[in-house]
N, CA, C and O atoms as a GROMACS GRO file, in nm:
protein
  320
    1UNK      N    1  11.330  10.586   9.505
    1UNK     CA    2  11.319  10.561   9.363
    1UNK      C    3  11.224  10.664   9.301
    1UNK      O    4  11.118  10.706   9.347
    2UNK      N    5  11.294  10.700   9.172
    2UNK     CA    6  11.209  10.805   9.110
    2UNK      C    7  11.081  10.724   9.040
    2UNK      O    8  11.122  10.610   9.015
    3UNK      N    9  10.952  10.737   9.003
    3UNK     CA   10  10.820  10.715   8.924
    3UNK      C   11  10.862  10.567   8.848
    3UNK      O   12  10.861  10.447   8.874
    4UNK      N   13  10.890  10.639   8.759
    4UNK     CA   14  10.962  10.554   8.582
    4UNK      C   15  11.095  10.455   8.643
    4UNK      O   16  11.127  10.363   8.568
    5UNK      N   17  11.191  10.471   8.804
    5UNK     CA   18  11.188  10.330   8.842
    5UNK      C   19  11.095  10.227   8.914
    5UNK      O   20  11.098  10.106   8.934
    6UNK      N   21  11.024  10.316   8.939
    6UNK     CA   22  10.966  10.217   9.050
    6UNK      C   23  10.822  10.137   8.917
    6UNK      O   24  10.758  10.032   8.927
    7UNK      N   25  10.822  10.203   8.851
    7UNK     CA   26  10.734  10.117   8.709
    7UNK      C   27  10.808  10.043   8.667
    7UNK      O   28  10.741   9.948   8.627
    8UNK      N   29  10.942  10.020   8.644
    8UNK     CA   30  11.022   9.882   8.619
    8UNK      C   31  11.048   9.812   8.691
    8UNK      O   32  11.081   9.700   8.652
    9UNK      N   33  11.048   9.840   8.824
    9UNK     CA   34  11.054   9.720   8.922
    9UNK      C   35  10.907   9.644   8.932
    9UNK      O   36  10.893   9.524   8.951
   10UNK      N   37  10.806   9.733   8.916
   10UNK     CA   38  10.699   9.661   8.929
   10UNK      C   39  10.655   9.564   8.732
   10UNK      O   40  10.615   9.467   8.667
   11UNK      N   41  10.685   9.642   8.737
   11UNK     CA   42  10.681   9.524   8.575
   11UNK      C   43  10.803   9.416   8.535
   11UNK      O   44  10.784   9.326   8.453
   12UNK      N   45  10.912   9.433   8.594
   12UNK     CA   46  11.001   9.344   8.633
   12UNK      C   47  10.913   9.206   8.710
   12UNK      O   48  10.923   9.085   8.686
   13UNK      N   49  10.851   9.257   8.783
   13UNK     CA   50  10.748   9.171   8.895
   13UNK      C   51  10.638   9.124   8.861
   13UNK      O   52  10.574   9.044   8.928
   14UNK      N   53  10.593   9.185   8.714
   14UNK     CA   54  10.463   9.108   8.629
   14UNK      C   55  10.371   9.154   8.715
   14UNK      O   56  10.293   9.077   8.772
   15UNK      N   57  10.369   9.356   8.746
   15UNK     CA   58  10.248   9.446   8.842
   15UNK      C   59  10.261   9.573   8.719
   15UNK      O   60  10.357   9.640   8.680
   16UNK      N   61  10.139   9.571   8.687
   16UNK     CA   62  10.115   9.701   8.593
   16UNK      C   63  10.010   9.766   8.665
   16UNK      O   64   9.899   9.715   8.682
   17UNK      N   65  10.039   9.860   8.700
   17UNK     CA   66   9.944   9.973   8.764
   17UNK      C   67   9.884  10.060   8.660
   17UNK      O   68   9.907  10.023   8.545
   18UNK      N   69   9.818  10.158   8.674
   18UNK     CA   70   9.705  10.173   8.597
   18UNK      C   71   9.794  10.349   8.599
   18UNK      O   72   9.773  10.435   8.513
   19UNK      N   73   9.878  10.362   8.702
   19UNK     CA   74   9.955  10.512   8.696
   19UNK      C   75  10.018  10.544   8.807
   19UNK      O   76   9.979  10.513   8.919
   20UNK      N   77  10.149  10.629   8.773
   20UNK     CA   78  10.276  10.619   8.900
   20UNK      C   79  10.292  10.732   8.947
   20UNK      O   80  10.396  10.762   8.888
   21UNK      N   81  10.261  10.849   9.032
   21UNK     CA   82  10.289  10.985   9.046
   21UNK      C   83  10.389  10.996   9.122
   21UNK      O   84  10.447  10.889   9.142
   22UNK      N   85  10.429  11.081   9.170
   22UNK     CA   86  10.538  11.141   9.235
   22UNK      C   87  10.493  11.255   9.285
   22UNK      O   88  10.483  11.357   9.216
   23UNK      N   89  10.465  11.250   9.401
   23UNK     CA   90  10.446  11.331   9.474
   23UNK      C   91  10.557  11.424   9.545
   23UNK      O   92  10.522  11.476   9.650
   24UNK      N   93  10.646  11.442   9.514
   24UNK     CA   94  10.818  11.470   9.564
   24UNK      C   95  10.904  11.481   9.497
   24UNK      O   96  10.912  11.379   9.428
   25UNK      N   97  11.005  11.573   9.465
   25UNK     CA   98  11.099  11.536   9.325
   25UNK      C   99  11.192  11.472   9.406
   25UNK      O  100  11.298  11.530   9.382
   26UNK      N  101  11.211  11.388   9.487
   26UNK     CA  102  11.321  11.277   9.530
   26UNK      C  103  11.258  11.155   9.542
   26UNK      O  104  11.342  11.069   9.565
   27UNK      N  105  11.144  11.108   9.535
   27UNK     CA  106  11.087  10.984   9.489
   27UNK      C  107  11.010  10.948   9.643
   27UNK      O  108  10.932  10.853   9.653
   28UNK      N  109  11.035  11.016   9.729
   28UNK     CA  110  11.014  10.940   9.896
   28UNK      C  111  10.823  10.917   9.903
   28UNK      O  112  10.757  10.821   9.943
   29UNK      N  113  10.788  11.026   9.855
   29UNK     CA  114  10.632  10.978   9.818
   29UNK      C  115  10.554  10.941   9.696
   29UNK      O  116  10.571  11.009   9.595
   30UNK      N  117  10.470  10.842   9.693
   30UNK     CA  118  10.407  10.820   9.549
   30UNK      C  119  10.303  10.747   9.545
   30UNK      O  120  10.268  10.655   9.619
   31UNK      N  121  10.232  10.812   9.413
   31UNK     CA  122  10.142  10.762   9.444
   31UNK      C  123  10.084  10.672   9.332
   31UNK      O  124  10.102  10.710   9.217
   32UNK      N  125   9.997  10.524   9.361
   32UNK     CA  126  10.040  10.425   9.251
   32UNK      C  127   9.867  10.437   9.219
   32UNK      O  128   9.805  10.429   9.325
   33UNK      N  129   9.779  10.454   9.101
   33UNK     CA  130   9.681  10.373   9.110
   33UNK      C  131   9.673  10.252   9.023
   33UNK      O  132   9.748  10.237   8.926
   34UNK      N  133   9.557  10.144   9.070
   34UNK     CA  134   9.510  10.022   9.021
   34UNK      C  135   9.334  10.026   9.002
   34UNK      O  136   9.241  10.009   9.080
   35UNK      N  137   9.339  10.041   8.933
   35UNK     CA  138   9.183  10.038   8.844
   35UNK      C  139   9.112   9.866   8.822
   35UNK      O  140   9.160   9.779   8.749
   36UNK      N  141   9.018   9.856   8.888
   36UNK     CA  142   8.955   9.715   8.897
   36UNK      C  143   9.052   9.625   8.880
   36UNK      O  144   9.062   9.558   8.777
   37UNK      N  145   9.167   9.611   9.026
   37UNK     CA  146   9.224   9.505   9.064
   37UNK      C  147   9.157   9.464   9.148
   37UNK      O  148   9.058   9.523   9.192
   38UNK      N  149   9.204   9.339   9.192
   38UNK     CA  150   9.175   9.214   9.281
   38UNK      C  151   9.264   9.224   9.384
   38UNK      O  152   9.386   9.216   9.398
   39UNK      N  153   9.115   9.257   9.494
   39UNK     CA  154   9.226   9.280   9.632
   39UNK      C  155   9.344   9.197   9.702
   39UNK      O  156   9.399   9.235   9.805
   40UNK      N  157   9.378   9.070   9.626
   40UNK     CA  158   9.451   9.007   9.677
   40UNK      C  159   9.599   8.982   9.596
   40UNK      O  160   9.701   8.935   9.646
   41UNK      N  161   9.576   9.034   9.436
   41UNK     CA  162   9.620   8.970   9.304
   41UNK      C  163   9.694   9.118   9.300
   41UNK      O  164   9.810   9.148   9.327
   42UNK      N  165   9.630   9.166   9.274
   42UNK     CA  166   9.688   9.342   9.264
   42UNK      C  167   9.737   9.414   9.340
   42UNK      O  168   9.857   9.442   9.345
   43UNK      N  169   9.625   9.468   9.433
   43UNK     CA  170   9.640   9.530   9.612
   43UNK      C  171   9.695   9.510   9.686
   43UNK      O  172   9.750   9.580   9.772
   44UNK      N  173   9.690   9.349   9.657
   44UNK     CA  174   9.790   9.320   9.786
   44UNK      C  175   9.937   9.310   9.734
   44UNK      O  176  10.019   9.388   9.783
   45UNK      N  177   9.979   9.217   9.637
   45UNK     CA  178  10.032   9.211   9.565
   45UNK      C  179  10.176   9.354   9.595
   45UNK      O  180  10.285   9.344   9.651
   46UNK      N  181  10.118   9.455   9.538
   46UNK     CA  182  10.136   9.571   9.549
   46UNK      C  183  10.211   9.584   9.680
   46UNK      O  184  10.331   9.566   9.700
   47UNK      N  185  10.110   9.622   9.769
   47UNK     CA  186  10.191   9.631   9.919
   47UNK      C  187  10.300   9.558   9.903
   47UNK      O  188  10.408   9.616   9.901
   48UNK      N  189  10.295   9.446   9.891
   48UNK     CA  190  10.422   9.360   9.935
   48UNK      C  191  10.578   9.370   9.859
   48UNK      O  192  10.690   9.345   9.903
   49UNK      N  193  10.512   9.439   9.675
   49UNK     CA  194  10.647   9.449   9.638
   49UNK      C  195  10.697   9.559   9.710
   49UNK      O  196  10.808   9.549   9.762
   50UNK      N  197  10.606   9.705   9.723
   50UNK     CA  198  10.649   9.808   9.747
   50UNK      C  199  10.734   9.821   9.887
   50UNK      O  200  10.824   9.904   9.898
   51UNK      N  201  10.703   9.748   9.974
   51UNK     CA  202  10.771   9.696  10.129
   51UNK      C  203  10.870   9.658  10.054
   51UNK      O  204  10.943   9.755  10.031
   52UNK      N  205  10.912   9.551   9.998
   52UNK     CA  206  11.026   9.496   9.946
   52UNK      C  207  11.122   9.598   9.897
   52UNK      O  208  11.237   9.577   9.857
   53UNK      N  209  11.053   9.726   9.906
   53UNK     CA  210  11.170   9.816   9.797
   53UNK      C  211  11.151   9.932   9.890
   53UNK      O  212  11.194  10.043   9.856
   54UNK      N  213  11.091   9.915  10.001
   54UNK     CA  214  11.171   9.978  10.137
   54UNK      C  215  11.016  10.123  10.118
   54UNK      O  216  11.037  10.240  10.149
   55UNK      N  217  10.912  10.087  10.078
   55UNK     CA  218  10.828  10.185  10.063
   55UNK      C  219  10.711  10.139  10.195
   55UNK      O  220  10.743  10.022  10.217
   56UNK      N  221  10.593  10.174  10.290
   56UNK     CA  222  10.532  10.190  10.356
   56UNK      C  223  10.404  10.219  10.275
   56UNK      O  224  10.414  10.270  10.163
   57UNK      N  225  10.276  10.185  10.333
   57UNK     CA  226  10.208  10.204  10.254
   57UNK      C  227  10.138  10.375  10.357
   57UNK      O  228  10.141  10.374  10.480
   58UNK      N  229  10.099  10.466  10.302
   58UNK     CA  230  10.052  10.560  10.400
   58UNK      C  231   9.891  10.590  10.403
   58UNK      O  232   9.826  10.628  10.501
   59UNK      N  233   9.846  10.564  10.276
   59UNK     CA  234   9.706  10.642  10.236
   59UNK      C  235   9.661  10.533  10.143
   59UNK      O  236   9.737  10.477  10.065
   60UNK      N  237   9.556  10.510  10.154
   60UNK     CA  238   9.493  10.437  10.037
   60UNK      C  239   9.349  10.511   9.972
   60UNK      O  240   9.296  10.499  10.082
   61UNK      N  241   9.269  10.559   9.910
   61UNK     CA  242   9.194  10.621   9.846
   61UNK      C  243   9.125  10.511   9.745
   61UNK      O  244   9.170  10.487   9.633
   62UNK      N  245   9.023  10.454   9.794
   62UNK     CA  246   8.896  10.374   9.686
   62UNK      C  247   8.859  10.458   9.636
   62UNK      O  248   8.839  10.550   9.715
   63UNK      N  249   8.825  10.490   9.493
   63UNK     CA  250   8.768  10.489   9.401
   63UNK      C  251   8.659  10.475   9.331
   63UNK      O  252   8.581  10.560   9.288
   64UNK      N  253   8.658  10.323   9.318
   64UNK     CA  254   8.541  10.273   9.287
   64UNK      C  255   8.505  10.126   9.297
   64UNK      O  256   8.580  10.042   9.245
   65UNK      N  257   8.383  10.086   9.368
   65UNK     CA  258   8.405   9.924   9.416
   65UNK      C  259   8.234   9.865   9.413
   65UNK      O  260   8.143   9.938   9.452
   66UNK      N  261   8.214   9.761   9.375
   66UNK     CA  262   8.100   9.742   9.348
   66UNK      C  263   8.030   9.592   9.411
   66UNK      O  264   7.937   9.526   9.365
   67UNK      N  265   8.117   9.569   9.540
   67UNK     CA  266   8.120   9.446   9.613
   67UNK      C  267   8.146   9.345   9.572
   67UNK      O  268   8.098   9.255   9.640
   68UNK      N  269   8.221   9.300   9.462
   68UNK     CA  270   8.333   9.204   9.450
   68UNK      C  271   8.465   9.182   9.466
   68UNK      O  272   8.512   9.273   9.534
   69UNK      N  273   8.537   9.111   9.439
   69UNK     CA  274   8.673   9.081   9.485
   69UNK      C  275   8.761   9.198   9.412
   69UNK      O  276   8.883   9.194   9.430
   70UNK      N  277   8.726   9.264   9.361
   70UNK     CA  278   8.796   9.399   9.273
   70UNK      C  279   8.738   9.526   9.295
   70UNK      O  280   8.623   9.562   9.322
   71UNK      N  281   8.829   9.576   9.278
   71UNK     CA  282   8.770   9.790   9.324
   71UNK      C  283   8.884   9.842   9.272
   71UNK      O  284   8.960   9.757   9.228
   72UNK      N  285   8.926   9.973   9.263
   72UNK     CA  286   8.958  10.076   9.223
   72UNK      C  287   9.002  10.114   9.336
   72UNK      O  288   8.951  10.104   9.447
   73UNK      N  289   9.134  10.174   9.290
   73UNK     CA  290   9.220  10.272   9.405
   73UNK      C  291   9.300  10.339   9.421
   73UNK      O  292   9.372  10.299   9.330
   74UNK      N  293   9.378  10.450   9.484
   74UNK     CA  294   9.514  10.526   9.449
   74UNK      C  295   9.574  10.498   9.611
   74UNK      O  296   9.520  10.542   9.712
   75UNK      N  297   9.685  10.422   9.608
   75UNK     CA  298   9.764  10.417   9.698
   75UNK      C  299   9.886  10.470   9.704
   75UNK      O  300   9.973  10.454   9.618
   76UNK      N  301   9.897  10.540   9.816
   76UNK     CA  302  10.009  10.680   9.839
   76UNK      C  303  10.107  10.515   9.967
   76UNK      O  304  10.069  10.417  10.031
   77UNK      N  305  10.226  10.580   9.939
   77UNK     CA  306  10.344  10.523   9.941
   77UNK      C  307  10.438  10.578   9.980
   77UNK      O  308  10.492  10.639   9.888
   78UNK      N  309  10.513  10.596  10.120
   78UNK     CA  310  10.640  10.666  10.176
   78UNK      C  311  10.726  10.548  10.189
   78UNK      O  312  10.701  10.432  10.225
   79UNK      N  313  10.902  10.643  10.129
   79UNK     CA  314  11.012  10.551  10.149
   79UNK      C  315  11.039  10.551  10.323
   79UNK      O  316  11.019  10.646  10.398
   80UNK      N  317  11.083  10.438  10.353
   80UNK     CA  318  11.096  10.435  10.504
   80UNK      C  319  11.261  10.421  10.523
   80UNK      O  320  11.310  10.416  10.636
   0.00000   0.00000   0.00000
């Protein structure tokens, strides 16, 4: 899936990410960030649609986190 689908599947899903890159012009890598989500509500969240739509998670990159249930992050994403 190219960027701008994979942002309608996730808002289809009531998941707004904070930004969708594309690392690839065939969609196989990407990269999603979430800005002070909730590691379980967002993050995880996340993983699970992106598995659902046949993506792997590869890289994750914190950001910014301040020892609560929320942090900052850019998670990179291969189609499997």
């Amino acid at each position: 899936m190219k960027p701008d689908e994979i942002e309608r599947y996730l808002k289809r899903n009531d998941m707004h990410p904070d930004s969708i890159t594309g690392i690839d012009s065939e969609g196989r890598l990407v990269e999603i960030e979430i800005n002070n989500g909730d590691w379980k509500h967002e993050h995880g969240r996340l993983r699970h649609l992106m598995a659902q739509a046949g993506y792997v998670r590869q890289d994750i990159e914190v950001t910014q986190e301040d020892g609560s249930d929320c942090f900052s992050a850019v998670h990179t994403y291969a189609k499997i």
